[in-house]
Tab-separated table of C-alpha atoms and ligand atoms in Angstrom:
chain	number	residue	atom	x	y	z
X	718	MET	CA	-1.781	-11.089	39.192
X	719	LYS	CA	-4.667	-8.683	38.770
X	720	TYR	CA	-5.167	-9.413	35.044
X	721	ASP	CA	-4.818	-12.545	32.886
X	722	TYR	CA	-2.355	-10.709	30.600
X	723	ASP	CA	-0.370	-7.487	30.545
X	724	LEU	CA	-1.337	-6.926	26.915
X	725	PHE	CA	-4.124	-8.371	24.788
X	726	THR	CA	-3.808	-7.528	21.089
X	727	ILE	CA	-6.744	-7.879	18.725
X	728	GLY	CA	-5.508	-8.488	15.172
X	729	ALA	CA	-2.303	-10.268	14.121
X	730	GLY	CA	-1.482	-8.097	11.127
X	731	SER	CA	1.585	-5.922	10.602
X	732	GLY	CA	1.035	-3.660	13.614
X	733	GLY	CA	-0.430	-6.180	16.064
X	734	VAL	CA	2.280	-8.796	15.580
X	735	ARG	CA	5.083	-6.252	15.896
X	736	ALA	CA	3.634	-4.646	19.042
X	737	SER	CA	2.952	-8.032	20.676
X	738	ARG	CA	6.390	-9.415	19.922
X	739	PHE	CA	8.140	-6.283	21.206
X	740	ALA	CA	5.963	-6.178	24.340
X	741	ALA	CA	6.751	-9.833	25.083
X	742	ASN	CA	10.459	-9.164	24.563
X	743	PHE	CA	10.163	-6.418	27.193
X	744	GLY	CA	8.871	-9.123	29.560
X	745	ALA	CA	5.115	-8.523	29.240
X	746	ARG	CA	2.642	-11.429	29.300
X	747	VAL	CA	0.966	-11.110	25.905
X	748	ALA	CA	-1.884	-12.794	24.021
X	749	ILE	CA	-2.962	-11.993	20.453
X	750	ALA	CA	-6.277	-12.852	18.772
X	751	GLU	CA	-6.520	-13.380	15.013
X	752	GLU	CA	-9.775	-14.333	13.333
X	753	ARG	CA	-8.542	-14.864	9.786
X	754	TYR	CA	-4.863	-15.126	8.895
X	755	LEU	CA	-1.546	-14.487	10.651
X	756	GLY	CA	0.301	-11.565	9.079
X	757	GLY	CA	-2.903	-9.669	8.273
X	758	THR	CA	-3.643	-7.766	5.088
X	759	CYS	CA	-0.071	-7.137	3.962
X	760	VAL	CA	0.988	-10.772	3.985
X	761	ASN	CA	-2.256	-12.369	2.821
X	762	VAL	CA	-4.146	-9.942	0.579
X	763	GLY	CA	-1.930	-6.866	0.300
X	764	CYS	CA	1.693	-5.866	-0.244
X	765	ILE	CA	3.291	-9.293	-0.634
X	766	PRO	CA	0.946	-11.158	-3.017
X	767	LYS	CA	0.364	-7.875	-4.880
X	768	LYS	CA	4.079	-7.430	-5.514
X	769	LEU	CA	4.422	-11.086	-6.577
X	770	PHE	CA	1.613	-10.465	-9.089
X	771	ALA	CA	3.350	-7.282	-10.261
X	772	TYR	CA	6.548	-9.256	-10.917
X	773	ALA	CA	4.522	-11.825	-12.871
X	774	ALA	CA	2.881	-9.107	-14.950
X	775	HIS	CA	6.140	-7.335	-15.732
X	776	TYR	CA	7.486	-10.368	-17.611
X	777	HIS	CA	5.112	-9.282	-20.384
X	778	ASP	CA	7.319	-6.217	-21.042
X	779	ASP	CA	10.515	-8.133	-20.326
X	780	PHE	CA	9.786	-10.723	-23.039
X	781	GLU	CA	9.138	-7.934	-25.558
X	782	ASP	CA	12.269	-6.067	-24.496
X	783	THR	CA	14.528	-9.049	-25.174
X	784	HIS	CA	14.227	-8.767	-28.976
X	785	GLY	CA	16.252	-5.568	-29.284
X	786	TYR	CA	19.062	-7.273	-27.400
X	787	GLY	CA	19.233	-10.161	-29.828
X	788	TRP	CA	17.207	-12.735	-27.963
X	789	SER	CA	14.377	-14.592	-29.588
X	790	VAL	CA	11.846	-16.089	-27.252
X	791	ASN	CA	9.154	-18.515	-28.364
X	792	GLN	CA	5.626	-17.196	-27.897
X	793	PRO	CA	5.450	-16.974	-24.072
X	794	ALA	CA	2.385	-18.471	-22.396
X	795	PHE	CA	1.082	-17.564	-18.984
X	796	ASN	CA	-0.621	-19.914	-16.533
X	797	TRP	CA	-2.707	-18.211	-13.841
X	798	ALA	CA	-3.203	-21.416	-11.813
X	799	THR	CA	0.567	-21.843	-11.455
X	800	LEU	CA	0.993	-18.275	-10.242
X	801	ILE	CA	-1.823	-18.655	-7.697
X	802	ALA	CA	-0.480	-21.990	-6.424
X	803	ASN	CA	3.073	-20.670	-6.040
X	804	LYS	CA	1.843	-17.460	-4.427
X	805	ASP	CA	-0.319	-19.431	-1.979
X	806	LYS	CA	2.641	-21.636	-1.079
X	807	GLU	CA	4.734	-18.589	-0.264
X	808	ILE	CA	1.934	-16.993	1.788
X	809	THR	CA	1.510	-20.232	3.773
X	810	ARG	CA	5.247	-20.173	4.446
X	811	LEU	CA	4.998	-16.588	5.677
X	812	ASN	CA	1.996	-17.447	7.899
X	813	GLY	CA	4.261	-20.068	9.496
X	814	VAL	CA	7.063	-17.541	9.957
X	815	TYR	CA	4.648	-15.208	11.779
X	816	GLU	CA	3.452	-18.044	13.995
X	817	ARG	CA	7.015	-19.051	14.897
X	818	VAL	CA	8.043	-15.462	15.563
X	819	LEU	CA	5.142	-14.978	17.979
X	820	LYS	CA	5.588	-18.332	19.692
X	821	SER	CA	9.311	-17.890	20.155
X	822	ALA	CA	8.601	-14.557	21.868
X	823	ASN	CA	6.129	-16.408	24.155
X	824	VAL	CA	3.094	-14.606	22.777
X	825	GLU	CA	-0.021	-16.758	23.124
X	826	ILE	CA	-1.934	-16.968	19.830
X	827	LEU	CA	-5.717	-17.353	19.909
X	828	HIS	CA	-7.159	-18.152	16.476
X	829	GLU	CA	-10.541	-16.548	17.108
X	830	ARG	CA	-12.422	-13.280	16.706
X	831	ALA	CA	-12.165	-11.094	19.815
X	832	THR	CA	-14.334	-8.180	20.908
X	833	VAL	CA	-13.934	-5.594	23.631
X	834	VAL	CA	-16.190	-5.829	26.697
X	835	ASP	CA	-14.775	-3.022	28.828
X	836	ALA	CA	-11.553	-1.155	29.556
X	837	HIS	CA	-9.755	-4.338	30.679
X	838	THR	CA	-11.823	-7.214	29.309
X	839	VAL	CA	-12.112	-8.904	25.947
X	840	SER	CA	-14.513	-11.631	24.892
X	841	ILE	CA	-13.251	-14.493	22.749
X	842	ALA	CA	-14.977	-17.772	21.865
X	843	GLY	CA	-17.435	-17.351	24.745
X	844	ARG	CA	-14.637	-16.670	27.247
X	845	GLN	CA	-13.810	-13.426	28.997
X	846	ILE	CA	-10.139	-12.549	29.340
X	847	THR	CA	-8.713	-9.604	31.248
X	848	ALA	CA	-5.664	-7.527	30.409
X	849	GLN	CA	-4.002	-4.456	31.808
X	850	HIS	CA	-3.770	-3.053	28.271
X	851	ILE	CA	-5.783	-3.814	25.147
X	852	LEU	CA	-4.393	-3.017	21.702
X	853	ILE	CA	-6.743	-2.649	18.732
X	854	ALA	CA	-4.883	-3.534	15.529
X	855	THR	CA	-7.738	-4.773	13.374
X	856	GLY	CA	-6.741	-3.039	10.131
X	857	GLY	CA	-9.095	-2.082	7.315
X	858	TRP	CA	-11.474	-3.685	4.823
X	859	PRO	CA	-12.370	-2.888	1.189
X	860	VAL	CA	-15.556	-0.911	0.589
X	861	LYS	CA	-17.762	-1.451	-2.449
X	862	PRO	CA	-19.901	1.405	-3.766
X	863	SER	CA	-23.573	0.963	-2.995
X	864	MET	CA	-25.150	0.388	-6.426
X	865	PRO	CA	-27.209	-2.281	-8.129
X	866	GLY	CA	-25.094	-5.355	-8.849
X	867	ALA	CA	-22.208	-4.383	-6.556
X	868	GLU	CA	-22.130	-8.018	-5.388
X	869	LEU	CA	-21.078	-9.018	-8.939
X	870	GLY	CA	-17.862	-7.033	-8.586
X	871	PHE	CA	-14.868	-8.197	-6.562
X	872	THR	CA	-12.395	-6.332	-4.373
X	873	SER	CA	-8.653	-6.714	-3.841
X	874	ASN	CA	-9.410	-9.444	-1.272
X	875	GLU	CA	-10.887	-11.719	-3.939
X	876	ALA	CA	-8.477	-10.608	-6.684
X	877	PHE	CA	-5.829	-12.808	-5.088
X	878	HIS	CA	-7.978	-15.930	-5.391
X	879	LEU	CA	-9.789	-15.688	-8.754
X	880	ASP	CA	-10.417	-19.177	-10.172
X	881	THR	CA	-9.662	-18.004	-13.675
X	882	LEU	CA	-8.172	-14.900	-15.176
X	883	PRO	CA	-10.937	-12.949	-16.951
X	884	GLY	CA	-10.423	-12.238	-20.644
X	885	ARG	CA	-11.739	-8.703	-20.246
X	886	ILE	CA	-11.822	-6.687	-17.036
X	887	VAL	CA	-13.083	-3.357	-15.772
X	888	VAL	CA	-11.160	-1.924	-12.815
X	889	VAL	CA	-12.923	0.902	-10.991
X	890	GLY	CA	-10.895	3.467	-9.017
X	891	GLY	CA	-7.922	5.778	-9.381
X	892	GLY	CA	-5.944	5.116	-6.214
X	893	TYR	CA	-2.884	2.951	-5.804
X	894	ILE	CA	-4.717	-0.376	-5.601
X	895	ALA	CA	-6.655	0.397	-8.803
X	896	VAL	CA	-3.574	1.373	-10.840
X	897	GLU	CA	-1.555	-1.548	-9.518
X	898	PHE	CA	-4.215	-4.100	-10.415
X	899	ALA	CA	-4.975	-2.499	-13.791
X	900	SER	CA	-1.246	-2.842	-14.562
X	901	ILE	CA	-1.182	-6.415	-13.241
X	902	PHE	CA	-4.199	-7.582	-15.248
X	903	HIS	CA	-2.988	-5.853	-18.401
X	904	GLY	CA	0.486	-7.363	-18.027
X	905	LEU	CA	-1.023	-10.820	-17.612
X	906	GLY	CA	-2.787	-10.429	-20.941
X	907	VAL	CA	-6.237	-9.267	-19.807
X	908	ASP	CA	-8.012	-6.628	-21.914
X	909	THR	CA	-8.171	-3.962	-19.184
X	910	THR	CA	-10.270	-0.806	-18.835
X	911	LEU	CA	-9.767	1.478	-15.852
X	912	VAL	CA	-12.749	3.653	-14.949
X	913	TYR	CA	-12.095	6.595	-12.672
X	914	ARG	CA	-14.370	9.462	-11.674
X	915	GLY	CA	-11.480	11.957	-11.276
X	916	GLU	CA	-9.460	13.860	-13.869
X	917	ARG	CA	-6.177	12.140	-13.108
X	918	LEU	CA	-4.896	9.082	-11.271
X	919	LEU	CA	-3.402	9.083	-7.751
X	920	LYS	CA	-5.082	12.277	-6.576
X	921	SER	CA	-3.315	12.350	-3.218
X	922	PHE	CA	0.148	12.474	-4.814
X	923	ASP	CA	1.975	15.165	-6.779
X	924	ALA	CA	-0.334	15.990	-9.713
X	925	GLU	CA	2.286	15.309	-12.356
X	926	LEU	CA	2.850	11.752	-11.114
X	927	GLY	CA	-0.764	10.754	-11.745
X	928	THR	CA	-0.873	12.503	-15.105
X	929	PHE	CA	2.370	10.948	-16.297
X	930	LEU	CA	1.443	7.490	-14.986
X	931	GLY	CA	-1.919	7.674	-16.788
X	932	GLU	CA	-0.180	8.508	-20.079
X	933	GLN	CA	2.317	5.689	-19.625
X	934	MET	CA	-0.331	3.122	-18.762
X	935	GLN	CA	-2.343	4.127	-21.809
X	936	THR	CA	0.752	3.889	-24.019
X	937	LYS	CA	1.223	0.343	-22.739
X	938	GLY	CA	-2.373	-0.488	-23.698
X	939	VAL	CA	-4.536	0.002	-20.582
X	940	LYS	CA	-7.735	1.847	-21.556
X	941	ILE	CA	-8.528	4.603	-19.063
X	942	LEU	CA	-11.897	6.357	-18.866
X	943	PHE	CA	-11.609	9.492	-16.702
X	944	GLN	CA	-14.464	11.522	-15.224
X	945	ARG	CA	-16.839	8.579	-15.364
X	946	ASN	CA	-18.014	6.358	-12.568
X	947	ILE	CA	-19.763	3.044	-12.446
X	948	THR	CA	-23.472	3.108	-11.566
X	949	SER	CA	-24.460	-0.562	-11.844
X	950	ILE	CA	-23.321	-4.029	-12.834
X	951	ALA	CA	-25.678	-6.556	-14.408
X	952	ARG	CA	-25.147	-10.118	-15.559
X	953	ALA	CA	-26.142	-10.649	-19.160
X	954	GLY	CA	-23.984	-13.624	-20.115
X	955	SER	CA	-20.884	-11.553	-19.434
X	956	LEU	CA	-20.983	-8.602	-17.032
X	957	LYS	CA	-22.410	-5.285	-18.181
X	958	SER	CA	-21.181	-2.198	-16.289
X	959	THR	CA	-23.138	0.998	-16.790
X	960	LEU	CA	-21.256	4.270	-16.357
X	961	THR	CA	-22.407	7.762	-15.358
X	962	ASP	CA	-22.379	8.949	-18.993
X	963	GLY	CA	-24.832	6.178	-19.900
X	964	SER	CA	-22.258	4.109	-21.777
X	965	THR	CA	-21.787	0.408	-20.985
X	966	LEU	CA	-18.778	-1.868	-20.791
X	967	GLU	CA	-18.865	-5.629	-21.306
X	968	SER	CA	-16.381	-7.693	-19.342
X	969	ASN	CA	-15.840	-11.012	-17.566
X	970	GLY	CA	-14.813	-9.353	-14.327
X	971	VAL	CA	-15.269	-6.053	-12.499
X	972	MET	CA	-12.795	-5.101	-9.788
X	973	LEU	CA	-14.012	-2.446	-7.374
X	974	ALA	CA	-10.909	-0.721	-5.998
X	975	THR	CA	-13.033	2.025	-4.526
X	976	GLY	CA	-11.507	2.518	-1.100
X	977	ARG	CA	-11.036	0.924	2.293
X	978	ALA	CA	-12.655	1.535	5.675
X	979	PRO	CA	-11.306	1.023	9.200
X	980	ASN	CA	-12.203	-2.402	10.580
X	981	ALA	CA	-13.677	-1.274	13.897
X	982	HIS	CA	-17.301	-2.174	13.373
X	983	GLY	CA	-18.855	-4.623	15.851
X	984	LEU	CA	-15.797	-4.715	18.093
X	985	GLY	CA	-17.718	-3.401	21.104
X	986	LEU	CA	-15.542	-0.293	21.215
X	987	GLU	CA	-18.354	2.250	21.581
X	988	ASN	CA	-19.813	0.335	24.542
X	989	ALA	CA	-16.411	0.334	26.201
X	990	GLY	CA	-16.286	4.137	25.781
X	991	VAL	CA	-13.783	4.291	22.904
X	992	LYS	CA	-14.459	7.270	20.632
X	993	LEU	CA	-14.692	6.568	16.919
X	994	ALA	CA	-14.476	9.082	14.067
X	995	GLU	CA	-17.401	9.506	11.674
X	996	ASN	CA	-15.941	6.948	9.272
X	997	GLY	CA	-15.507	4.430	12.094
X	998	ALA	CA	-11.765	4.965	12.628
X	999	VAL	CA	-10.540	4.553	16.196
X	1000	MET	CA	-9.481	7.993	17.422
X	1001	VAL	CA	-6.086	8.101	19.138
X	1002	ASP	CA	-3.759	10.734	20.555
X	1003	LYS	CA	-0.090	11.078	19.679
X	1004	ASN	CA	0.710	8.085	21.920
X	1005	PHE	CA	-1.921	5.904	20.197
X	1006	GLN	CA	-4.071	6.009	23.312
X	1007	THR	CA	-7.842	6.028	22.747
X	1008	SER	CA	-10.393	7.859	24.884
X	1009	VAL	CA	-10.121	4.853	27.260
X	1010	PRO	CA	-6.587	5.055	28.746
X	1011	SER	CA	-6.024	1.255	28.894
X	1012	ILE	CA	-6.980	0.807	25.217
X	1013	HIS	CA	-4.567	1.737	22.432
X	1014	ALA	CA	-4.967	1.465	18.653
X	1015	ILE	CA	-2.482	1.403	15.780
X	1016	GLY	CA	-2.325	0.880	12.031
X	1017	ASP	CA	-5.087	1.053	9.434
X	1018	VAL	CA	-7.901	0.973	12.005
X	1019	THR	CA	-6.866	4.503	12.999
X	1020	ASP	CA	-7.126	5.588	9.318
X	1021	ARG	CA	-4.010	7.740	9.296
X	1022	VAL	CA	-1.170	6.526	7.080
X	1023	LEU	CA	-2.232	3.169	5.620
X	1024	LEU	CA	1.131	1.515	5.103
X	1025	THR	CA	2.740	-1.546	6.642
X	1026	PRO	CA	5.993	0.140	7.775
X	1027	VAL	CA	3.903	2.798	9.534
X	1028	ALA	CA	1.830	0.155	11.379
X	1029	LEU	CA	5.105	-1.567	12.370
X	1030	ALA	CA	6.616	1.668	13.658
X	1031	GLU	CA	3.455	2.491	15.620
X	1032	GLY	CA	3.425	-1.015	17.129
X	1033	MET	CA	6.980	-0.587	18.383
X	1034	VAL	CA	6.165	2.796	19.913
X	1035	VAL	CA	3.188	1.387	21.840
X	1036	ALA	CA	5.146	-1.634	23.128
X	1037	ASP	CA	8.025	0.609	24.164
X	1038	ARG	CA	5.722	3.132	25.811
X	1039	LEU	CA	3.792	0.523	27.796
X	1040	PHE	CA	6.587	-1.882	28.714
X	1041	GLY	CA	9.946	-0.386	27.715
X	1042	LYS	CA	11.753	2.907	28.179
X	1043	GLY	CA	9.153	4.930	26.278
X	1044	ALA	CA	11.828	6.574	24.164
X	1045	ARG	CA	10.563	5.597	20.702
X	1046	THR	CA	8.587	7.953	18.464
X	1047	VAL	CA	7.190	7.832	14.930
X	1048	SER	CA	7.770	10.674	12.522
X	1049	TYR	CA	5.090	11.095	9.868
X	1050	ASP	CA	7.294	13.456	7.853
X	1051	ASN	CA	8.920	12.194	4.691
X	1052	ILE	CA	7.277	8.773	4.644
X	1053	PRO	CA	8.381	7.267	1.331
X	1054	THR	CA	5.807	5.390	-0.729
X	1055	ALA	CA	5.971	3.223	-3.813
X	1056	ILE	CA	3.178	2.233	-6.156
X	1057	PHE	CA	3.857	-0.977	-8.037
X	1058	SER	CA	1.983	-0.008	-11.158
X	1059	ASN	CA	3.681	-0.401	-14.514
X	1060	PRO	CA	5.686	1.807	-14.565
X	1061	ASN	CA	6.332	2.132	-10.829
X	1062	VAL	CA	5.840	5.339	-8.890
X	1063	GLY	CA	8.061	6.373	-5.978
X	1064	THR	CA	7.605	9.460	-3.903
X	1065	VAL	CA	8.763	11.084	-0.675
X	1066	GLY	CA	8.125	14.462	0.896
X	1067	LEU	CA	5.899	17.273	-0.256
X	1068	SER	CA	4.151	17.483	-3.595
X	1069	GLU	CA	4.499	20.798	-5.426
X	1070	SER	CA	0.951	21.835	-4.507
X	1071	GLU	CA	1.385	20.827	-0.836
X	1072	ALA	CA	4.541	22.926	-0.633
X	1073	ARG	CA	2.862	25.924	-2.286
X	1074	GLY	CA	-0.229	25.365	-0.097
X	1075	ARG	CA	2.016	25.833	2.948
X	1076	GLY	CA	2.994	29.222	1.607
X	1077	LEU	CA	6.494	28.106	0.635
X	1078	ASP	CA	8.263	29.692	-2.305
X	1079	VAL	CA	9.495	26.687	-4.263
X	1080	SER	CA	11.536	25.929	-7.326
X	1081	VAL	CA	10.791	22.770	-9.247
X	1082	PHE	CA	13.237	20.635	-11.223
X	1083	LYS	CA	11.907	18.086	-13.687
X	1084	SER	CA	13.180	15.604	-16.196
X	1085	LYS	CA	11.459	13.309	-18.708
X	1086	PHE	CA	13.605	10.867	-20.628
X	1087	THR	CA	13.907	7.424	-22.139
X	1088	ALA	CA	15.947	5.040	-20.009
X	1089	LEU	CA	19.132	3.747	-21.641
X	1090	LYS	CA	17.711	0.219	-21.633
X	1091	HIS	CA	14.950	1.235	-24.002
X	1092	THR	CA	17.249	2.767	-26.613
X	1093	LEU	CA	17.540	-0.812	-27.926
X	1094	THR	CA	14.135	-2.254	-27.036
X	1095	GLY	CA	11.952	0.190	-28.929
X	1096	SER	CA	9.689	0.499	-25.876
X	1097	LYS	CA	7.887	3.831	-25.602
X	1098	GLU	CA	8.249	3.787	-21.809
X	1099	ARG	CA	9.551	7.075	-20.409
X	1100	VAL	CA	10.781	8.129	-16.988
X	1101	PHE	CA	9.626	11.197	-15.071
X	1102	MET	CA	11.531	12.759	-12.166
X	1103	LYS	CA	10.769	15.830	-10.129
X	1104	LEU	CA	12.343	17.693	-7.228
X	1105	VAL	CA	10.524	20.304	-5.157
X	1106	VAL	CA	12.962	22.712	-3.474
X	1107	ASP	CA	12.394	25.431	-0.878
X	1108	LYS	CA	13.873	28.615	-2.400
X	1109	ARG	CA	14.534	30.193	0.982
X	1110	THR	CA	16.408	27.329	2.666
X	1111	ASN	CA	17.492	25.443	-0.473
X	1112	ARG	CA	16.182	22.270	1.202
X	1113	VAL	CA	14.762	19.534	-0.992
X	1114	LEU	CA	11.158	19.089	0.115
X	1115	GLY	CA	9.962	16.423	-2.297
X	1116	VAL	CA	11.467	13.759	-4.556
X	1117	HIS	CA	9.085	12.138	-7.037
X	1118	MET	CA	9.503	9.583	-9.797
X	1119	VAL	CA	7.581	7.484	-12.285
X	1120	GLY	CA	9.761	4.788	-13.823
X	1121	PRO	CA	11.321	1.369	-13.320
X	1122	ASP	CA	12.367	0.580	-9.738
X	1123	ALA	CA	11.125	3.967	-8.510
X	1124	GLY	CA	10.466	2.478	-5.062
X	1125	GLU	CA	14.003	1.130	-4.778
X	1126	ILE	CA	15.435	4.499	-5.836
X	1127	ILE	CA	13.259	6.685	-3.602
X	1128	GLN	CA	14.088	4.776	-0.400
X	1129	GLY	CA	17.625	6.220	-0.355
X	1130	PHE	CA	16.415	9.723	-1.109
X	1131	SER	CA	14.037	9.546	1.859
X	1132	VAL	CA	17.092	9.266	4.133
X	1133	ALA	CA	18.547	12.363	2.470
X	1134	LEU	CA	15.294	14.273	3.036
X	1135	ASN	CA	15.189	13.213	6.683
X	1136	CYS	CA	18.725	14.556	7.045
X	1137	GLY	CA	17.537	17.891	5.642
X	1138	ALA	CA	19.517	17.640	2.389
X	1139	THR	CA	19.708	20.793	0.287
X	1140	LYS	CA	19.644	21.074	-3.493
X	1141	GLN	CA	23.261	22.206	-3.276
X	1142	GLN	CA	24.132	18.895	-1.593
X	1143	PHE	CA	22.202	16.988	-4.270
X	1144	ASP	CA	24.206	18.899	-6.910
X	1145	ALA	CA	27.494	18.196	-5.142
X	1146	THR	CA	26.776	14.457	-5.105
X	1147	ILE	CA	28.488	12.473	-7.852
X	1148	GLY	CA	26.032	10.479	-9.937
X	1149	ILE	CA	26.274	6.771	-10.706
X	1150	HIS	CA	26.604	6.462	-14.452
X	1151	PRO	CA	24.752	5.224	-16.408
X	1152	THR	CA	21.640	4.960	-14.240
X	1153	MET	CA	18.236	6.600	-14.144
X	1154	ALA	CA	18.798	7.676	-10.524
X	1155	GLU	CA	21.773	9.882	-11.460
X	1156	GLU	CA	19.261	12.295	-12.989
X	1157	PHE	CA	18.211	13.289	-9.458
X	1158	VAL	CA	21.677	14.735	-8.812
X	1159	THR	CA	22.166	16.321	-12.237
X	1160	MET	CA	18.983	18.383	-12.687
X	1161	ARG	CA	20.179	21.997	-12.931
X	1162	GLU	CA	17.461	23.964	-14.749
X	1163	SER	CA	14.538	25.007	-12.575
X	1164	ALA	CA	11.181	24.570	-14.365
X	1165	ALA	CA	9.333	26.910	-11.986
W	2134	LIG	C1	-4.177	-4.633	-2.076
W	2134	LIG	C2	-3.316	-3.950	-1.030
W	2134	LIG	C3	-2.004	-3.689	-1.315
W	2134	LIG	C4	-1.207	-3.067	-0.352
W	2134	LIG	N1	0.086	-2.810	-0.688
W	2134	LIG	C5	0.890	-2.213	0.215
W	2134	LIG	C6	2.259	-1.965	-0.094
W	2134	LIG	O1	2.737	-2.261	-1.198
W	2134	LIG	N2	3.033	-1.383	0.861
W	2134	LIG	C7	2.528	-1.044	2.093
W	2134	LIG	O2	3.279	-0.524	2.926
W	2134	LIG	N3	1.235	-1.245	2.402
W	2134	LIG	C8	0.409	-1.825	1.497
W	2134	LIG	N4	-0.896	-2.081	1.816
W	2134	LIG	C9	-1.405	-1.619	3.122
W	2134	LIG	C10	-1.022	-2.572	4.253
W	2134	LIG	O3	-1.436	-3.884	3.924
W	2134	LIG	C11	-1.680	-2.118	5.540
W	2134	LIG	O4	-1.336	-0.765	5.778
W	2134	LIG	C12	-1.221	-2.945	6.743
W	2134	LIG	O5	-1.522	-4.303	6.532
W	2134	LIG	C13	-1.907	-2.428	8.010
W	2134	LIG	O6	-1.560	-3.234	9.097
W	2134	LIG	P1	-2.516	-3.345	10.348
W	2134	LIG	O7	-1.743	-4.082	11.389
W	2134	LIG	O8	-3.085	-2.041	10.697
W	2134	LIG	O9	-3.767	-4.228	9.873
W	2134	LIG	P2	-3.881	-5.579	9.057
W	2134	LIG	O10	-2.612	-6.004	8.459
W	2134	LIG	O11	-5.057	-5.403	8.159
W	2134	LIG	O12	-4.235	-6.662	10.176
W	2134	LIG	C14	-5.436	-6.641	10.880
W	2134	LIG	C15	-5.721	-8.068	11.337
W	2134	LIG	O13	-6.745	-8.039	12.330
W	2134	LIG	C16	-7.585	-9.177	12.160
W	2134	LIG	N5	-8.843	-8.893	12.833
W	2134	LIG	C17	-9.732	-7.917	12.528
W	2134	LIG	N6	-10.740	-7.903	13.435
W	2134	LIG	C18	-10.458	-8.892	14.332
W	2134	LIG	C19	-11.123	-9.362	15.506
W	2134	LIG	N7	-12.243	-8.792	15.943
W	2134	LIG	N8	-10.580	-10.402	16.177
W	2134	LIG	C20	-9.437	-10.993	15.744
W	2134	LIG	N9	-8.767	-10.570	14.639
W	2134	LIG	C21	-9.276	-9.528	13.954
W	2134	LIG	C22	-7.674	-9.287	10.635
W	2134	LIG	O14	-8.084	-10.589	10.245
W	2134	LIG	C23	-6.246	-8.964	10.216
W	2134	LIG	O15	-5.448	-10.114	10.126
W	2134	LIG	C24	-1.737	-2.719	0.908
W	2134	LIG	C25	-3.063	-3.009	1.200
W	2134	LIG	C26	-3.846	-3.621	0.243
W	2134	LIG	C27	-5.286	-3.918	0.569
């Protein structure tokens, strides 16, 4: 054998584990290095614990909603330590699942940091190991703004392990992690202020989603300060955050949800000849090959679509290309996304402005309503739904929603979009009554 392994994967997160397992199932000799935790960001400090927290937070609304239905609940009390302990137990279980999955596929796991030496060599714990192919799947890492006192703020990584729940919190940012955590903290009873430099939340999504979500979050009690940014944090008993307009906010915690960067620094990639983008992302072609043909990269480290299912799909394509039939591809069209804020956001396809930006003549269908459930609860929560339709072809280009279970609802519509469904076909589909989702097949009046 010319090399120690056929494939050496650096990073056992979503993409790395999937690629390694698939490669091994194709008969390749595979090793995977993981310096921190099996399962990567999603399992340990991302999707899974975040969604568990979101469930915990939503009980706040659920308890209030019971009254209108005749239930009386004693004053509910929340215990942060119990949530953390139960969450940690589940994450440990999942770490074990990942370990078993890799071992049963005969992938060798090395619990160490690995770096790249050259096109076919990695260095790990003082050892050099060779491989025919090297896969970089090292993910991303939160970035704090450079400002005085930034070290006093915490990122999503630490948010999952806070010793105590702060009484008052400032969350900085307007992306999905910021709105999810602002909703989580507020739901768990924390006095929450969201500070965002932009005019509306979720700037990379359809404009009306961010606007509507902001209104809903404020109605629920989250304070949102738009067009202001944080310039410093100081400790003066509690924490004092100073904003760009000179105002200050007192709190017991500051969460900096101010972006993520590809985790490619210090991996030895430049020395091995792998080209990196200006922001440090590993540059790859459509087959995930870097500028060094034996080195591939997938997932967040390539800074393309930062989602677990995308990293999984990319991992399968690489394994199949290197060791299988090479028939698999990934389509980046119509990738559905959910944001587990309160209320949820679900979206697939083009936003109205993206569609117009492509020169398409579109009609837009919208609906805002109170869900049947809340006719008895007295909740002010409203639902927003929007369809973007190509006037020329009648094809539905975008399906967008803010409201309960938006993620669950949008998943099915993403299949319809991938099949090229037209508005006529939406209209011809019988709704399920009474649901919120039926609104998507009963919107008749074009708003634009
Ligand atoms: C708070 C938060 C919430 C999220 N929520 C969602 C969600 O709801 N849905 C969704 O689809 N996505 C979500 N994501 C994004 C998702 O977690 C990522 O897109 C996904 O984990 C990317 O997978 P990956 O394989 O590229 O990298 P990762 O999962 O980040 O794995 C990279 C692994 O590489 C390891 N590593 C790095 N360098 C080395 C080295 N030199 N040697 C050895 N090991 C190394 C790291 O320790 C890590 O385990 C969320 C992310 C965050 C931060």
